[in-house]
Short mmCIF file of C-alpha atoms in Angstrom, two decimals:
data_model
loop_
_atom_site.label_atom_id
_atom_site.label_comp_id
_atom_site.label_asym_id
_atom_site.label_seq_id
_atom_site.Cartn_x
_atom_site.Cartn_y
_atom_site.Cartn_z
CA MET A 1 13.73 -20.26 13.12
CA ILE A 2 12.09 -17.79 10.78
CA ARG A 3 9.57 -15.67 12.66
CA ILE A 4 8.71 -12.99 10.09
CA SER A 5 8.42 -13.14 6.32
CA ILE A 6 8.87 -9.99 4.21
CA ILE A 7 6.95 -10.30 0.93
CA ILE A 8 7.64 -8.16 -2.14
CA ALA A 9 5.54 -8.53 -5.28
CA THR A 10 7.31 -7.20 -8.36
CA TYR A 11 6.52 -6.56 -12.01
CA ASN A 12 9.07 -5.12 -14.47
CA ARG A 13 10.91 -3.02 -11.89
CA ALA A 14 14.27 -4.75 -11.70
CA GLN A 15 16.37 -1.72 -10.73
CA SER A 16 13.79 -0.44 -8.27
CA LEU A 17 13.59 -3.90 -6.70
CA LEU A 18 17.35 -3.92 -6.12
CA ARG A 19 17.07 -0.61 -4.26
CA THR A 20 14.36 -2.12 -2.06
CA LEU A 21 16.38 -5.28 -1.41
CA GLU A 22 19.44 -3.26 -0.39
CA SER A 23 17.36 -1.74 2.41
CA VAL A 24 15.89 -5.13 3.36
CA VAL A 25 19.31 -6.73 3.94
CA GLY A 26 20.13 -3.80 6.22
CA GLN A 27 17.74 -5.07 8.88
CA SER A 28 18.92 -4.94 12.47
CA LEU A 29 17.05 -8.18 13.21
CA GLU A 30 19.21 -11.31 13.15
CA PRO A 31 19.09 -12.85 9.62
CA GLN A 32 18.06 -16.28 10.90
CA LEU A 33 14.79 -14.79 12.23
CA TRP A 34 13.46 -13.44 8.92
CA GLU A 35 13.12 -14.26 5.26
CA CYS A 36 12.36 -12.22 2.17
CA VAL A 37 10.17 -13.76 -0.52
CA VAL A 38 10.09 -11.90 -3.84
CA VAL A 39 7.17 -12.78 -6.11
CA ASP A 40 7.89 -12.28 -9.80
CA ASN A 41 4.53 -11.55 -11.46
CA ASN A 42 5.50 -12.26 -15.11
CA SER A 43 8.26 -9.65 -15.37
CA ARG A 44 9.75 -9.31 -18.84
CA ASP A 45 12.83 -7.32 -17.82
CA GLU A 46 15.96 -8.52 -15.99
CA THR A 47 14.18 -9.09 -12.67
CA GLN A 48 15.05 -12.79 -12.31
CA LYS A 49 18.64 -12.39 -13.46
CA LEU A 50 19.38 -9.42 -11.22
CA PHE A 51 17.68 -10.99 -8.22
CA ALA A 52 19.73 -14.18 -8.62
CA LYS A 53 22.90 -12.09 -8.74
CA PHE A 54 21.85 -10.11 -5.65
CA ALA A 55 20.95 -13.27 -3.69
CA ALA A 56 24.28 -14.89 -4.57
CA LYS A 57 26.07 -11.80 -3.26
CA HIS A 58 24.09 -11.94 0.03
CA LYS A 59 24.24 -15.63 0.90
CA GLY A 60 23.92 -14.97 4.62
CA PHE A 61 20.28 -13.95 4.19
CA ASN A 62 17.13 -15.94 3.51
CA LEU A 63 16.30 -14.46 0.12
CA ARG A 64 14.31 -16.33 -2.50
CA MET A 65 12.10 -15.75 -5.49
CA VAL A 66 8.87 -17.49 -6.47
CA ARG A 67 6.77 -16.93 -9.58
CA GLU A 68 3.09 -16.12 -9.97
CA THR A 69 1.75 -16.44 -13.52
CA GLN A 70 -1.72 -15.01 -12.84
CA GLN A 71 -1.33 -11.29 -13.44
CA GLY A 72 -2.24 -8.95 -10.62
CA LEU A 73 -0.90 -7.61 -7.35
CA SER A 74 -3.41 -9.55 -5.25
CA HIS A 75 -2.49 -12.83 -6.98
CA ALA A 76 1.20 -12.08 -6.41
CA ARG A 77 0.81 -11.17 -2.75
CA ASN A 78 -1.31 -14.26 -2.14
CA ARG A 79 1.42 -16.39 -3.73
CA GLY A 80 3.94 -14.76 -1.41
CA ILE A 81 1.81 -15.58 1.61
CA THR A 82 1.40 -19.24 0.66
CA GLY A 83 5.07 -19.49 -0.24
CA SER A 84 6.37 -18.07 3.04
CA VAL A 85 6.75 -19.62 6.47
CA GLY A 86 6.87 -16.84 9.10
CA GLY A 87 4.13 -16.51 11.70
CA ILE A 88 4.16 -12.79 10.92
CA ILE A 89 3.76 -11.68 7.30
CA ALA A 90 5.04 -8.20 6.40
CA ILE A 91 4.16 -6.87 2.95
CA ILE A 92 6.00 -4.09 1.14
CA ASP A 93 6.28 -2.92 -2.48
CA ASP A 94 9.16 -2.93 -4.94
CA ASP A 95 9.49 0.87 -5.03
CA GLU A 96 10.30 1.42 -1.36
CA GLU A 97 13.11 1.52 1.17
CA VAL A 98 12.53 0.06 4.64
CA ASN A 99 14.25 1.35 7.77
CA PRO A 100 16.73 -0.93 9.59
CA SER A 101 14.31 -1.63 12.47
CA PHE A 102 11.41 -2.57 10.15
CA ALA A 103 11.25 -6.33 10.82
CA ARG A 104 12.18 -5.99 14.50
CA ALA A 105 9.46 -3.35 15.02
CA TYR A 106 6.74 -5.65 13.74
CA LEU A 107 7.95 -8.61 15.80
CA GLU A 108 7.99 -6.42 18.90
CA LEU A 109 4.53 -5.01 18.13
CA PHE A 110 2.90 -8.43 17.74
CA GLY A 111 4.79 -9.76 20.76
CA ALA A 112 3.64 -6.89 22.98
CA HIS A 113 0.05 -7.03 21.71
CA PRO A 114 -1.26 -10.60 21.51
CA ASP A 115 -4.64 -9.19 20.42
CA ALA A 116 -3.14 -7.69 17.23
CA ALA A 117 -4.32 -9.44 14.05
CA ALA A 118 -2.64 -6.92 11.76
CA ALA A 119 -0.52 -3.79 11.83
CA GLY A 120 0.80 -0.98 9.71
CA GLY A 121 3.64 1.50 9.88
CA LYS A 122 4.67 4.95 8.75
CA ILE A 123 4.82 5.69 5.01
CA MET A 124 6.84 8.73 3.94
CA PRO A 125 7.20 9.91 0.33
CA PHE A 126 10.53 10.51 -1.39
CA TYR A 127 10.16 12.43 -4.66
CA ASP A 128 12.66 12.00 -7.48
CA LYS A 129 11.82 15.55 -8.61
CA THR A 130 10.24 18.62 -7.05
CA PRO A 131 6.51 17.92 -6.54
CA PRO A 132 4.11 19.96 -8.71
CA LYS A 133 2.24 22.92 -7.25
CA TRP A 134 -1.10 21.10 -7.40
CA LEU A 135 0.08 18.43 -4.96
CA SER A 136 -1.19 18.82 -1.39
CA PRO A 137 -1.30 16.57 1.70
CA ILE A 138 -4.70 15.34 0.48
CA THR A 139 -3.92 14.79 -3.21
CA GLU A 140 -0.62 13.18 -2.23
CA ARG A 141 -2.36 10.14 -0.77
CA PRO A 142 -3.51 8.48 -4.04
CA ILE A 143 0.03 8.86 -5.41
CA ALA A 144 2.26 8.14 -2.43
CA GLY A 145 -0.05 6.39 0.07
CA THR A 146 1.36 8.57 2.84
CA LEU A 147 0.59 7.58 6.43
CA ASP A 148 1.80 9.17 9.64
CA LEU A 149 -0.22 8.73 12.83
CA GLY A 150 2.47 10.06 15.14
CA GLU A 151 5.25 8.62 17.25
CA ARG A 152 3.42 6.19 19.50
CA VAL A 153 1.80 2.79 19.04
CA ARG A 154 -1.96 3.10 18.68
CA LEU A 155 -5.00 1.36 17.22
CA PHE A 156 -6.32 2.10 13.76
CA ARG A 157 -9.90 3.29 14.17
CA GLY A 158 -12.76 4.31 11.94
CA GLU A 159 -11.85 4.60 8.28
CA ARG A 160 -8.08 4.53 8.84
CA TYR A 161 -6.18 1.41 7.76
CA PRO A 162 -2.55 0.45 7.16
CA GLY A 163 -1.14 1.41 3.78
CA GLY A 164 -0.67 -1.33 1.22
CA GLY A 165 3.08 -0.76 1.00
CA ASN A 166 3.67 -1.20 4.72
CA MET A 167 1.45 -3.71 6.47
CA ALA A 168 1.80 -6.89 8.49
CA LEU A 169 -0.55 -9.74 9.35
CA ARG A 170 -0.56 -12.70 11.66
CA ARG A 171 -0.64 -15.86 9.60
CA THR A 172 -3.46 -17.13 11.81
CA ALA A 173 -5.55 -14.08 10.83
CA VAL A 174 -5.01 -14.78 7.12
CA GLU A 175 -5.95 -18.42 7.64
CA LYS A 176 -9.17 -17.34 9.35
CA TYR A 177 -10.27 -14.42 7.15
CA GLY A 178 -8.69 -15.20 3.81
CA MET A 179 -6.15 -13.42 1.62
CA PHE A 180 -6.44 -10.57 -0.90
CA ASP A 181 -9.37 -10.45 -3.33
CA PRO A 182 -7.97 -10.87 -6.89
CA ALA A 183 -10.83 -8.74 -8.23
CA LEU A 184 -9.12 -5.79 -6.52
CA GLY A 185 -5.57 -4.50 -6.66
CA ARG A 186 -3.34 -3.42 -9.51
CA ILE A 187 -3.31 -5.64 -12.60
CA GLY A 188 -0.44 -4.80 -14.93
CA LYS A 189 -0.92 -1.13 -15.82
CA LYS A 190 -4.56 -1.10 -14.66
CA LEU A 191 -4.46 0.92 -11.45
CA LEU A 192 -7.13 -0.87 -9.44
CA ALA A 193 -6.82 -0.63 -5.65
CA GLY A 194 -8.86 -1.40 -2.53
CA GLU A 195 -7.55 -4.91 -1.84
CA GLU A 196 -6.02 -3.86 1.49
CA LYS A 197 -9.15 -2.03 2.65
CA ASP A 198 -11.23 -5.07 1.75
CA LEU A 199 -9.03 -7.37 3.85
CA PHE A 200 -8.82 -5.02 6.83
CA ARG A 201 -12.57 -4.52 6.84
CA ARG A 202 -13.02 -8.27 7.01
CA LEU A 203 -10.73 -8.33 10.04
CA GLN A 204 -12.64 -5.47 11.67
CA ALA A 205 -15.97 -7.15 11.00
CA GLY A 206 -14.62 -10.15 12.90
CA GLY A 207 -13.76 -7.94 15.88
CA GLU A 208 -10.01 -8.05 15.27
CA ARG A 209 -7.57 -5.27 16.25
CA ILE A 210 -5.20 -3.49 13.89
CA TYR A 211 -2.27 -1.51 15.32
CA TYR A 212 -0.05 1.29 14.08
CA THR A 213 3.66 1.25 14.90
CA PRO A 214 5.85 4.23 13.93
CA GLN A 215 9.03 2.17 14.30
CA ALA A 216 8.26 0.23 11.09
CA GLN A 217 8.87 2.89 8.46
CA ILE A 218 9.21 2.94 4.70
CA LEU A 219 10.20 5.55 2.16
CA HIS A 220 7.95 5.36 -0.91
CA ILE A 221 10.00 6.36 -3.95
CA ILE A 222 7.86 8.49 -6.29
CA PRO A 223 9.22 8.84 -9.85
CA ALA A 224 8.56 11.85 -12.05
CA SER A 225 6.14 9.79 -14.18
CA ARG A 226 3.65 9.75 -11.30
CA LEU A 227 3.70 13.51 -10.87
CA THR A 228 1.67 14.42 -13.94
CA LEU A 229 -1.98 15.44 -13.89
CA SER A 230 -2.76 12.75 -16.47
CA TYR A 231 -1.39 9.98 -14.23
CA PHE A 232 -3.10 11.52 -11.21
CA ALA A 233 -6.45 11.64 -13.03
CA ARG A 234 -6.11 8.00 -14.10
CA ALA A 235 -5.07 6.84 -10.62
CA THR A 236 -7.89 8.66 -8.85
CA ARG A 237 -10.45 7.42 -11.38
CA MET A 238 -9.40 3.87 -10.55
CA VAL A 239 -9.76 4.60 -6.83
CA GLY A 240 -13.44 5.20 -7.53
CA VAL A 241 -13.72 2.12 -9.75
CA SER A 242 -12.11 0.01 -7.03
CA GLU A 243 -14.50 1.34 -4.40
CA ARG A 244 -17.43 0.51 -6.67
CA ILE A 245 -16.21 -3.08 -7.12
CA ARG A 246 -15.45 -3.49 -3.41
CA THR A 247 -18.73 -2.12 -2.07
CA LEU A 248 -20.93 -3.84 -4.65
CA GLY A 249 -19.15 -7.04 -3.64
CA ILE A 250 -20.56 -6.52 -0.15
CA SER A 251 -24.10 -5.36 -1.06
CA ARG A 252 -25.98 -2.71 -2.98
CA TRP A 253 -26.65 -0.96 0.32
CA ALA A 254 -22.92 -0.76 1.00
CA TYR A 255 -22.47 0.82 -2.44
CA LEU A 256 -25.26 3.34 -1.80
CA LYS A 257 -23.69 4.28 1.54
CA ARG A 258 -20.39 4.84 -0.25
CA LEU A 259 -22.14 7.13 -2.74
CA LEU A 260 -23.65 9.10 0.14
CA ALA A 261 -20.20 9.36 1.73
CA GLU A 262 -18.91 10.73 -1.56
CA GLY A 263 -21.39 13.58 -1.26
CA VAL A 264 -19.93 14.44 2.14
CA LYS A 265 -16.44 14.30 0.68
CA TRP A 266 -17.50 16.75 -2.03
CA CYS A 267 -18.53 19.22 0.67
CA ALA A 268 -15.12 18.89 2.34
CA THR A 269 -13.39 19.24 -1.04
CA ILE A 270 -15.18 22.51 -1.74
CA VAL A 271 -14.26 23.86 1.71
CA TYR A 272 -10.59 22.98 1.29
CA GLY A 273 -10.62 24.28 -2.26
CA VAL A 274 -11.95 27.66 -1.15
CA LEU A 275 -9.32 27.84 1.58
CA TYR A 276 -6.58 27.18 -0.97
CA LEU A 277 -8.00 29.89 -3.24
CA PHE A 278 -8.09 32.39 -0.40
CA SER A 279 -4.46 31.57 0.41
CA PHE A 280 -3.50 32.18 -3.26
CA ARG A 281 -2.79 28.52 -4.04
CA PRO A 282 -5.22 27.84 -6.93
CA ALA A 283 -3.17 24.91 -8.27
CA LYS A 284 -3.83 22.96 -5.07
CA ALA A 285 -7.55 23.72 -5.32
CA ARG A 286 -7.47 22.40 -8.88
CA GLY A 287 -5.76 19.20 -7.77
CA LEU A 288 -8.48 18.59 -5.17
CA LEU A 289 -11.25 19.05 -7.74
CA VAL A 290 -9.53 16.75 -10.25
CA MET A 291 -9.23 14.07 -7.55
CA ARG A 292 -12.82 14.31 -6.35
CA ARG A 293 -14.28 14.45 -9.85
CA ASN A 294 -12.42 11.34 -10.98
CA ILE A 295 -13.16 9.32 -7.86
CA THR A 296 -16.85 10.15 -8.27
CA LEU A 297 -16.85 9.17 -11.94
CA GLY A 298 -15.12 5.89 -11.06
CA LEU A 299 -17.73 5.20 -8.38
CA LEU A 300 -20.43 5.71 -11.00
CA GLY A 301 -18.76 3.14 -13.25
CA VAL A 302 -17.04 5.49 -15.72
CA GLU A 303 -13.58 3.98 -16.19
CA ALA A 304 -12.25 6.28 -18.92
#
């Protein structure tokens, strides 16, 4: 009986997907208890061919591919949810490696905490090349989605939520609160985001609990193409655009509160920037200012 479904949305990343799948089939959990559903979101490379070859080579595992023709990460993840059967739904990306205890950790977390509607695990970056000098623990987040809340199970509180590349949901929670909003989330090369935050805020508004488990870990593989200031500026601008769409979707007051919060974040950015300057790390101060400036412009509706 399949108890947990691992969903991977993919778009034109055939080789990267194979690397992810190699880690998935290394799960310590018995194969009959989990499945992996890959959602092909209109890939034009060898994704389908290479997946079929991989699945044929690993016949002892529940591996299958479905197709979603509506472009967008949210559409693809929603298709994976409806096309899977596990009571627990774990969602990862096609540029990651999961640890061997990944699926088991989530099953144990939800089993030990009946009040858990959702959960998230540790996200660690793995860089294909030496990171640039402007990268810092703060500016790393829009690129790598890093998350590390320590070595014990705990609740997510406040503004902290699971990362999009390592999250799990009870199917009953999805049935009650809905899936991902297609207006948010990456669409092709358009780097929209915020779909996870939108879903987790719906859960929180309903009084649901979201847990962190360090035993479910992923390595997020960061290619050199993401370590340029031009990519970073584009990605952070779309963070702001996504927040604008998400908050305006709630109410104008929610949007105004987000703008006020941005003012507070500017104060923190200036403080951190000064500290980096005083410690003779001007490149990191520059990275912070680039991030904040672009998020603010995106919030104000300036997309390019």
